Amino acid sequence: MKLLEQAIREKGTVLPNDVLKVNSFLNHQIDTELMIAIGKEFAHLFAQEGITKVLTIESSGIAPSFMAANELKSPLIFARKKKSLTLQDNVYTSSVYSYTKKETNEITVAKEFLNCNDTVLIIDDFLANGEAALGLASIVEQAGATVVGIGIVIEKSFQPGRNKLLQAGYRVESLARIESLSNGTVTFVTKNHL
Ligand code: 5GP
């Protein structure tokens, strides 16, 4: 997605350990026009799938998924990273190791919001090792619902996440695919390398 690649090129910063900082439009301050465009793109890619729920993880997945869910006319559910007082029992849970924070979160979704008739689109801001996406997919499967695909805003294609998700049988659609962050420079995957 050209608009997204342009934002990454102009506003992204490469941090140590292959982490891309995009705090000025996605992870802290949010570029709402860009989020609307991202949401429309996800909705377009998955328009034929009969999606009944969009599922993401707090907090950075919420902005791009909100717009996608709105376009797809489906509710948006976000998995919580910390157990809340009002969300103790009757939850689906999964363990997710965070690459950037170096910690494991027990993510939860209340059982009342997912059931076996749901057709679910999973969305997240980044794909690195695939932990977050696989944790969300596990929750959908615990509910007996169907994962129709995984939409990613920024995929770090040099890390193993994409292949793990493909091997698990999921459709993966990433709006920006990064081939390398070497030497502090963002290089995108070109179509020929797909
Ligand atoms: P995974 O679970 O695929 O290993 O990593 C995805 C999660 O880690 C995302 O939800 C995102 O929060 C975080 N993440 C992974 N890599 C990066 C990165 O380079 N930059 C930022 N901002 N977040 C990342």
XYZ file of N, CA and C and ligand atoms in Angstrom:
606
model
N 0.857 -1.178 0.000
C 0.000 0.000 0.000
C 0.905 1.244 0.000
N 0.820 1.990 -1.078
C 1.778 3.087 -1.312
C 1.776 4.147 -0.198
N 0.575 4.549 0.215
C 0.454 5.600 1.244
C 1.141 5.176 2.551
N 0.970 3.913 2.885
C 1.573 3.373 4.111
C 3.094 3.297 3.960
N 3.553 2.817 2.827
C 5.011 2.734 2.604
C 5.636 4.125 2.687
N 4.932 5.101 2.148
C 5.435 6.485 2.188
C 5.538 6.973 3.640
N 4.517 6.679 4.453
C 4.543 7.094 5.870
C 5.699 6.413 6.591
N 5.906 5.119 6.313
C 7.002 4.379 6.966
C 8.340 5.000 6.560
N 8.487 5.282 5.278
C 9.751 5.836 4.777
C 10.034 7.214 5.388
N 8.974 8.033 5.445
C 9.178 9.422 5.889
C 9.207 9.565 7.410
N 8.444 8.705 8.114
C 8.287 8.937 9.560
C 8.804 7.804 10.434
N 9.119 6.658 9.849
C 9.589 5.525 10.658
C 11.048 5.697 11.068
N 11.377 5.135 12.240
C 12.775 5.140 12.701
C 13.169 3.712 13.009
N 14.348 3.325 12.577
C 14.827 1.973 12.859
C 15.584 1.981 14.180
N 15.123 1.147 15.117
C 15.767 1.023 16.431
C 16.633 -0.241 16.439
N 17.465 -0.397 17.471
C 18.253 -1.631 17.552
C 17.361 -2.872 17.587
N 17.940 -4.010 17.298
C 17.243 -5.311 17.295
C 16.097 -5.387 16.288
N 16.262 -4.707 15.163
C 15.278 -4.800 14.075
C 13.869 -4.387 14.494
N 13.786 -3.358 15.318
C 12.472 -2.820 15.697
C 12.246 -1.522 14.928
N 11.074 -1.409 14.334
C 10.712 -0.188 13.605
C 9.775 0.644 14.478
N 10.167 1.896 14.712
C 9.334 2.778 15.530
C 8.450 3.608 14.602
N 7.147 3.497 14.795
C 6.209 4.290 13.989
C 5.219 4.999 14.924
N 5.788 5.602 15.955
C 4.971 6.257 16.981
C 4.227 7.478 16.479
N 4.669 8.051 15.367
C 4.026 9.294 14.940
C 2.767 9.072 14.122
N 2.500 7.792 13.687
C 1.243 7.598 12.945
C 0.478 6.337 13.324
N 1.105 5.409 14.096
C 0.398 4.159 14.380
C 0.429 3.745 15.857
N 1.581 3.861 16.509
C 1.716 3.288 17.847
C 1.577 4.274 19.007
N 1.418 5.550 18.721
C 1.246 6.516 19.822
C 0.324 7.635 19.323
N 0.845 8.497 18.478
C -0.031 9.422 17.749
C -0.604 8.631 16.562
N -1.854 8.901 16.222
C -2.488 8.144 15.137
C -2.876 9.051 13.987
N -2.464 8.674 12.793
C -2.861 9.383 11.575
C -4.214 8.813 11.157
N -5.267 9.547 11.461
C -6.615 8.995 11.264
C -6.948 8.801 9.785
N -6.450 9.697 8.935
C -6.735 9.521 7.498
C -6.075 8.264 6.968
N -4.846 8.031 7.430
C -4.144 6.811 7.012
C -4.869 5.575 7.551
N -5.366 5.644 8.796
C -6.094 4.498 9.366
C -7.366 4.205 8.567
N -8.041 5.258 8.116
C -9.256 5.045 7.309
C -8.885 4.339 6.008
N -7.797 4.774 5.392
C -7.349 4.150 4.135
C -6.951 2.687 4.377
N -6.286 2.426 5.504
C -5.874 1.054 5.854
C -7.112 0.183 6.087
N -8.067 0.708 6.821
C -9.305 -0.026 7.090
C -10.028 -0.382 5.804
N -10.076 0.564 4.879
C -10.753 0.320 3.589
C -10.029 -0.772 2.805
N -8.704 -0.751 2.872
C -7.924 -1.755 2.146
C -8.165 -3.161 2.715
N -8.165 -3.283 4.037
C -8.461 -4.591 4.644
C -9.879 -5.035 4.258
N -10.815 -4.117 4.336
C -12.211 -4.460 4.032
C -12.335 -4.930 2.584
N -11.620 -4.257 1.678
C -11.638 -4.626 0.266
C -11.064 -6.040 0.071
N -9.935 -6.318 0.760
C -9.267 -7.622 0.594
C -10.128 -8.776 1.112
N -10.927 -8.517 2.148
C -11.681 -9.612 2.769
C -13.199 -9.459 2.555
N -13.572 -8.643 1.577
C -14.999 -8.314 1.384
C -15.870 -9.541 1.106
N -15.307 -10.562 0.463
C -16.126 -11.713 0.041
C -16.204 -12.813 1.101
N -15.651 -12.595 2.266
C -15.476 -13.693 3.235
C -16.605 -13.830 4.251
N -17.579 -12.963 4.194
C -18.707 -13.066 5.133
C -18.280 -12.901 6.590
N -17.424 -11.930 6.820
C -16.879 -11.732 8.172
C -17.954 -11.256 9.146
N -17.989 -11.908 10.320
C -18.965 -11.494 11.336
C -18.298 -10.775 12.509
N -16.983 -10.979 12.695
C -16.253 -10.294 13.777
C -14.829 -9.985 13.320
N -14.331 -8.837 13.756
C -12.911 -8.533 13.587
C -12.288 -8.625 14.968
N -11.133 -9.303 15.046
C -10.466 -9.497 16.344
C -9.051 -8.946 16.278
N -8.705 -8.140 17.281
C -7.342 -7.614 17.367
C -6.875 -7.712 18.813
N -5.721 -7.084 19.092
C -5.167 -7.106 20.449
C -4.854 -5.665 20.845
N -5.141 -5.330 22.112
C -4.874 -3.956 22.537
C -3.373 -3.700 22.606
N -2.902 -2.481 22.459
C -3.700 -1.330 22.111
C -3.507 -0.912 20.654
N -2.342 -1.219 20.093
C -2.054 -0.650 18.765
C -2.819 -1.301 17.612
N -3.431 -2.459 17.870
C -4.228 -3.070 16.804
C -5.577 -2.393 16.634
N -5.980 -1.617 17.648
C -7.368 -1.138 17.666
C -7.649 -0.127 16.543
N -6.747 0.831 16.340
C -7.040 1.882 15.355
C -7.226 1.321 13.934
N -6.287 0.531 13.415
C -6.506 0.021 12.051
C -7.680 -0.946 11.971
N -7.943 -1.723 13.049
C -9.058 -2.678 12.980
C -10.405 -2.005 13.108
N -10.453 -0.925 13.840
C -11.719 -0.203 14.003
C -12.247 0.211 12.633
N -11.344 0.760 11.825
C -11.768 1.233 10.508
C -12.158 0.066 9.604
N -11.431 -1.043 9.722
C -11.756 -2.218 8.900
C -13.116 -2.779 9.308
N -13.328 -2.898 10.610
C -14.597 -3.453 11.103
C -15.771 -2.572 10.696
N -15.544 -1.264 10.772
C -16.603 -0.332 10.384
C -16.978 -0.529 8.912
N -15.983 -0.671 8.068
C -16.223 -0.886 6.633
C -16.929 -2.227 6.393
N -16.541 -3.245 7.168
C -17.107 -4.590 6.982
C -18.436 -4.752 7.718
N -18.841 -3.696 8.413
C -20.090 -3.673 9.181
C -20.138 -4.818 10.195
N -19.013 -5.010 10.863
C -18.957 -6.064 11.873
C -18.446 -5.465 13.198
N -18.775 -6.087 14.318
C -18.210 -5.605 15.585
C -16.702 -5.841 15.623
N -16.023 -5.045 16.421
C -14.587 -5.225 16.650
C -14.394 -5.682 18.097
N -13.632 -6.764 18.265
C -13.275 -7.229 19.617
C -11.779 -7.038 19.780
N -11.347 -6.494 20.918
C -9.908 -6.499 21.150
C -9.577 -7.369 22.354
N -8.612 -8.261 22.155
C -8.145 -9.101 23.255
C -7.440 -8.213 24.257
N -7.634 -8.509 25.529
C -6.973 -7.738 26.585
C -5.669 -8.418 26.977
N -4.696 -7.576 27.316
C -3.389 -8.118 27.706
C -3.301 -8.350 29.211
N -4.077 -7.590 29.956
C -4.086 -7.776 31.414
C -5.491 -8.166 31.815
N -5.596 -9.123 32.742
C -6.935 -9.528 33.206
C -7.580 -8.366 33.928
N -8.785 -7.994 33.522
C -9.434 -6.890 34.212
C -10.366 -7.441 35.285
N -10.729 -6.599 36.235
C -11.592 -7.028 37.338
C -12.954 -7.493 36.836
N -13.391 -6.904 35.736
C -14.716 -7.260 35.215
C -14.631 -8.428 34.236
N -13.430 -8.975 34.057
C -13.254 -10.048 33.071
C -12.445 -11.163 33.719
N -13.065 -11.931 34.597
C -12.337 -12.951 35.359
C -12.606 -14.354 34.824
N -13.898 -14.693 34.747
C -14.266 -16.054 34.344
C -14.853 -16.006 32.942
N -15.148 -17.172 32.441
C -15.763 -17.259 31.124
C -14.973 -16.529 30.055
N -13.673 -16.767 30.068
C -12.825 -16.135 29.052
C -12.020 -17.196 28.302
N -11.712 -16.886 27.049
C -10.720 -17.672 26.319
C -9.377 -17.006 26.580
N -8.323 -17.808 26.776
C -7.006 -17.216 27.026
C -5.949 -17.878 26.150
N -4.864 -17.146 25.961
C -3.730 -17.684 25.216
C -2.479 -16.935 25.663
N -1.335 -17.608 25.665
C -0.079 -16.960 26.076
C 0.621 -16.375 24.864
N 1.000 -15.099 24.957
C 1.655 -14.428 23.837
C 2.956 -13.787 24.323
N 4.054 -14.184 23.710
C 5.347 -13.589 24.062
C 5.569 -12.352 23.192
N 5.857 -11.232 23.827
C 6.056 -9.988 23.073
C 7.536 -9.793 22.744
N 7.771 -9.686 21.468
C 9.132 -9.525 20.944
C 9.727 -8.184 21.360
N 8.901 -7.136 21.317
C 9.421 -5.803 21.625
C 9.553 -5.587 23.135
N 8.621 -6.182 23.913
C 8.646 -5.929 25.371
C 9.358 -7.023 26.142
N 9.680 -8.124 25.481
C 10.363 -9.266 26.124
C 9.593 -9.752 27.356
N 8.282 -9.874 27.194
C 7.461 -10.400 28.293
C 6.308 -11.220 27.717
N 5.795 -12.131 28.554
C 4.659 -12.953 28.109
C 3.378 -12.408 28.713
N 2.376 -12.218 27.870
C 1.064 -11.769 28.347
C 0.059 -12.896 28.164
N -0.790 -13.038 29.163
C -1.915 -13.957 29.057
C -3.051 -13.147 28.451
N -3.336 -13.328 27.156
C -4.372 -12.495 26.535
C -5.745 -13.155 26.726
N -6.765 -12.324 26.858
C -8.102 -12.871 27.143
C -9.178 -12.210 26.284
N -10.193 -13.023 25.962
C -11.403 -12.524 25.295
C -12.592 -13.179 25.994
N -13.596 -12.393 26.340
C -14.789 -12.943 26.997
C -15.531 -13.887 26.046
N -15.945 -15.028 26.581
C -16.602 -16.041 25.752
C -17.877 -15.517 25.087
N -18.515 -14.546 25.734
C -19.807 -14.072 25.192
C -19.662 -13.392 23.825
N -18.427 -12.981 23.460
C -18.277 -12.217 22.218
C -17.848 -13.048 21.004
N -17.574 -14.327 21.217
C -17.175 -15.185 20.086
C -17.916 -16.506 20.197
N -18.480 -16.987 19.094
C -19.116 -18.306 19.147
C -18.845 -19.077 17.861
N -19.316 -20.318 17.840
C -18.935 -21.224 16.747
C -19.496 -20.797 15.391
N -20.424 -19.847 15.368
C -20.951 -19.378 14.080
C -20.160 -18.211 13.514
N -19.167 -17.741 14.255
C -18.435 -16.556 13.798
C -17.374 -16.880 12.748
N -17.245 -15.924 11.824
C -16.234 -15.952 10.771
C -15.367 -14.735 11.040
N -14.118 -14.980 11.398
C -13.325 -13.919 12.036
C -12.131 -13.484 11.190
N -11.979 -12.161 11.100
C -10.769 -11.571 10.517
C -9.912 -11.071 11.674
N -8.656 -11.534 11.725
C -7.711 -11.092 12.758
C -6.857 -9.971 12.168
N -6.674 -8.904 12.929
C -5.838 -7.788 12.449
C -4.839 -7.421 13.541
N -3.591 -7.126 13.132
C -2.627 -6.587 14.102
C -1.746 -5.548 13.414
N -1.077 -4.747 14.236
C -0.257 -3.667 13.667
C 1.024 -4.189 13.029
N 1.706 -5.135 13.718
C 2.980 -5.663 13.224
C 2.941 -7.175 13.182
N 3.705 -7.758 12.267
C 3.951 -9.205 12.282
C 5.452 -9.408 12.328
N 5.915 -10.079 13.388
C 7.354 -10.354 13.527
C 7.541 -11.865 13.616
N 7.357 -12.419 14.824
C 7.489 -13.878 15.001
C 6.150 -14.615 14.944
N 5.080 -13.886 14.830
C 3.766 -14.512 14.675
C 3.082 -14.875 15.985
N 3.707 -14.526 17.097
C 3.142 -14.909 18.400
C 1.751 -14.318 18.641
N 1.624 -13.019 18.405
C 0.351 -12.352 18.687
C -0.752 -12.927 17.794
N -0.455 -13.062 16.499
C -1.466 -13.561 15.558
C -1.853 -15.002 15.890
N -0.872 -15.833 16.246
C -1.186 -17.231 16.585
C -1.984 -17.308 17.887
N -1.692 -16.417 18.826
C -2.459 -16.371 20.077
C -3.909 -15.998 19.810
N -4.103 -15.024 18.919
C -5.475 -14.615 18.574
C -6.191 -15.746 17.835
N -5.473 -16.404 16.926
C -6.079 -17.519 16.170
C -6.467 -18.642 17.126
N -5.650 -18.886 18.144
C -5.972 -19.937 19.117
C -7.280 -19.610 19.842
N -7.459 -18.330 20.154
C -8.693 -17.924 20.840
C -9.920 -18.157 19.943
N -9.771 -17.807 18.654
C -10.889 -18.031 17.708
C -11.208 -19.525 17.649
N -10.156 -20.335 17.601
C -10.372 -21.787 17.495
C -10.954 -22.374 18.778
N -10.559 -21.852 19.923
C -11.163 -22.301 21.192
C -12.676 -22.063 21.178
N -13.088 -20.987 20.491
C -14.523 -20.665 20.421
C -15.238 -21.528 19.375
N -14.471 -22.308 18.617
C -15.069 -23.107 17.541
C -15.424 -22.268 16.332
N -14.916 -21.028 16.298
C -15.191 -20.130 15.163
C -14.115 -20.328 14.091
N -14.276 -19.642 12.947
C -13.373 -19.825 11.813
C -12.534 -18.579 11.594
N -11.226 -18.771 11.402
C -10.342 -17.661 11.030
C -10.315 -17.602 9.505
N -10.775 -16.494 8.920
C -10.737 -16.421 7.450
C -9.462 -15.769 6.947
N -8.776 -15.091 7.843
C -7.533 -14.483 7.397
C -6.934 -13.616 8.473
N -5.695 -13.217 8.193
C -4.963 -12.371 9.135
C -4.470 -11.150 8.363
N -4.924 -9.976 8.790
C -4.535 -8.723 8.153
C -3.489 -8.027 9.011
N -2.370 -7.684 8.384
C -1.262 -7.077 9.119
C -0.957 -5.718 8.492
N -0.745 -4.717 9.329
C -0.399 -3.403 8.783
C 1.055 -3.436 8.286
N 1.992 -3.802 9.164
C 3.411 -3.816 8.770
C 4.016 -5.186 9.079
N 4.433 -5.874 8.029
C 5.057 -7.191 8.198
C 6.568 -7.068 8.072
N 7.290 -7.610 9.052
C 8.740 -7.695 8.922
C 9.023 -9.068 8.295
N 9.143 -9.060 6.976
C 9.181 -10.315 6.212
C 10.453 -11.115 6.442
N 11.471 -10.480 7.040
C 12.723 -11.192 7.310
C 12.639 -11.977 8.619
N 11.528 -11.851 9.335
C 11.324 -12.626 10.555
C 10.313 -13.745 10.267
N 10.241 -14.774 11.132
C 9.535 -15.999 10.729
C 8.003 -15.992 10.789
N 7.389 -14.894 11.265
C 5.933 -14.883 11.482
C 5.103 -15.298 10.282
N 5.367 -14.666 9.140
C 4.534 -14.950 7.959
C 4.527 -16.442 7.620
N 5.719 -17.042 7.580
C 5.781 -18.465 7.223
C 5.072 -19.346 8.236
N 5.189 -18.968 9.526
C 4.488 -19.755 10.553
C 2.982 -19.727 10.316
N 2.482 -18.535 9.983
C 1.027 -18.402 9.782
C 0.584 -19.142 8.521
N 1.400 -19.050 7.461
C 1.057 -19.759 6.219
C 1.085 -21.269 6.451
N 2.104 -21.717 7.191
C 2.204 -23.159 7.472
C 1.032 -23.647 8.303
N 0.513 -22.772 9.149
C -0.655 -23.147 9.967
C -1.939 -23.091 9.131
N -1.816 -22.660 7.866
C -2.963 -22.694 6.951
C -3.760 -21.413 6.871
N -3.213 -20.312 7.398
C -3.969 -19.062 7.390
C -3.617 -18.209 6.173
N -4.610 -17.487 5.680
C -4.374 -16.482 4.647
C -3.799 -15.229 5.333
N -2.696 -14.719 4.804
C -2.055 -13.539 5.410
C -2.026 -12.411 4.386
N -2.555 -11.246 4.769
C -2.519 -10.069 3.888
C -1.839 -8.938 4.645
N -0.648 -8.558 4.202
C 0.088 -7.479 4.859
C 0.131 -6.268 3.943
N -0.159 -5.098 4.503
C -0.259 -3.900 3.653
C 1.104 -3.300 3.339
N 2.090 -3.552 4.213
C 3.477 -3.173 3.899
C 4.354 -4.335 4.310
N 5.258 -4.736 3.418
C 6.152 -5.864 3.718
C 7.589 -5.373 3.688
N 8.258 -5.520 4.818
C 9.633 -5.021 4.931
C 10.620 -6.169 4.768
N 11.510 -5.987 3.813
C 12.500 -7.036 3.519
C 13.676 -6.947 4.496
N 14.035 -5.691 4.853
C 15.197 -5.528 5.725
C 15.155 -4.174 6.425
N 15.742 -4.161 7.633
C 15.932 -2.899 8.362
C 17.432 -2.687 8.593
N 18.240 -3.354 7.785
C 19.695 -3.293 7.981
C 20.226 -1.889 7.780
N 21.250 -1.555 8.544
C 21.914 -0.238 8.483
C 20.952 0.922 8.695
N 19.908 0.685 9.448
C 18.962 1.757 9.755
C 18.093 2.171 8.580
N 18.070 1.348 7.534
C 17.303 1.699 6.332
C 16.162 0.717 6.111
N 14.999 1.259 5.778
C 13.847 0.390 5.491
C 13.867 0.010 4.014
N 13.892 -1.299 3.749
C 13.778 -1.783 2.363
C 12.514 -2.630 2.283
N 11.656 -2.311 1.330
C 10.404 -3.057 1.182
C 10.600 -4.259 0.264
N 9.762 -5.276 0.467
C 9.754 -6.438 -0.438
C 9.217 -5.941 -1.772
N 9.917 -6.252 -2.842
C 9.390 -5.857 -4.160
C 8.528 -7.008 -4.669
N 7.611 -6.703 -5.576
C 6.647 -7.718 -6.058
C 7.359 -8.973 -6.558
N 8.528 -8.778 -7.207
C 9.254 -9.929 -7.774
C 9.726 -10.917 -6.705
N 9.843 -10.403 -5.477
C 10.332 -11.269 -4.401
C 9.204 -11.959 -3.649
N 7.960 -11.707 -4.057
C 6.829 -12.252 -3.276
C 6.794 -13.762 -3.324
P 4.921 -11.068 16.902
O 3.910 -11.498 17.912
O 4.537 -11.340 15.483
O 6.301 -11.567 17.231
O 5.055 -9.499 17.041
C 3.960 -8.694 16.805
C 3.702 -7.781 17.956
O 4.921 -7.238 18.480
C 2.886 -6.606 17.478
O 1.641 -6.667 18.126
C 3.661 -5.372 17.881
O 3.035 -4.796 18.995
C 5.007 -5.853 18.323
N 6.097 -5.608 17.352
C 6.880 -6.547 16.769
N 7.827 -5.981 16.023
C 7.650 -4.656 16.112
C 8.348 -3.510 15.538
O 9.340 -3.606 14.789
N 7.854 -2.283 15.856
C 6.782 -2.120 16.671
N 6.382 -0.862 16.896
N 6.111 -3.155 17.230
C 6.538 -4.411 16.949
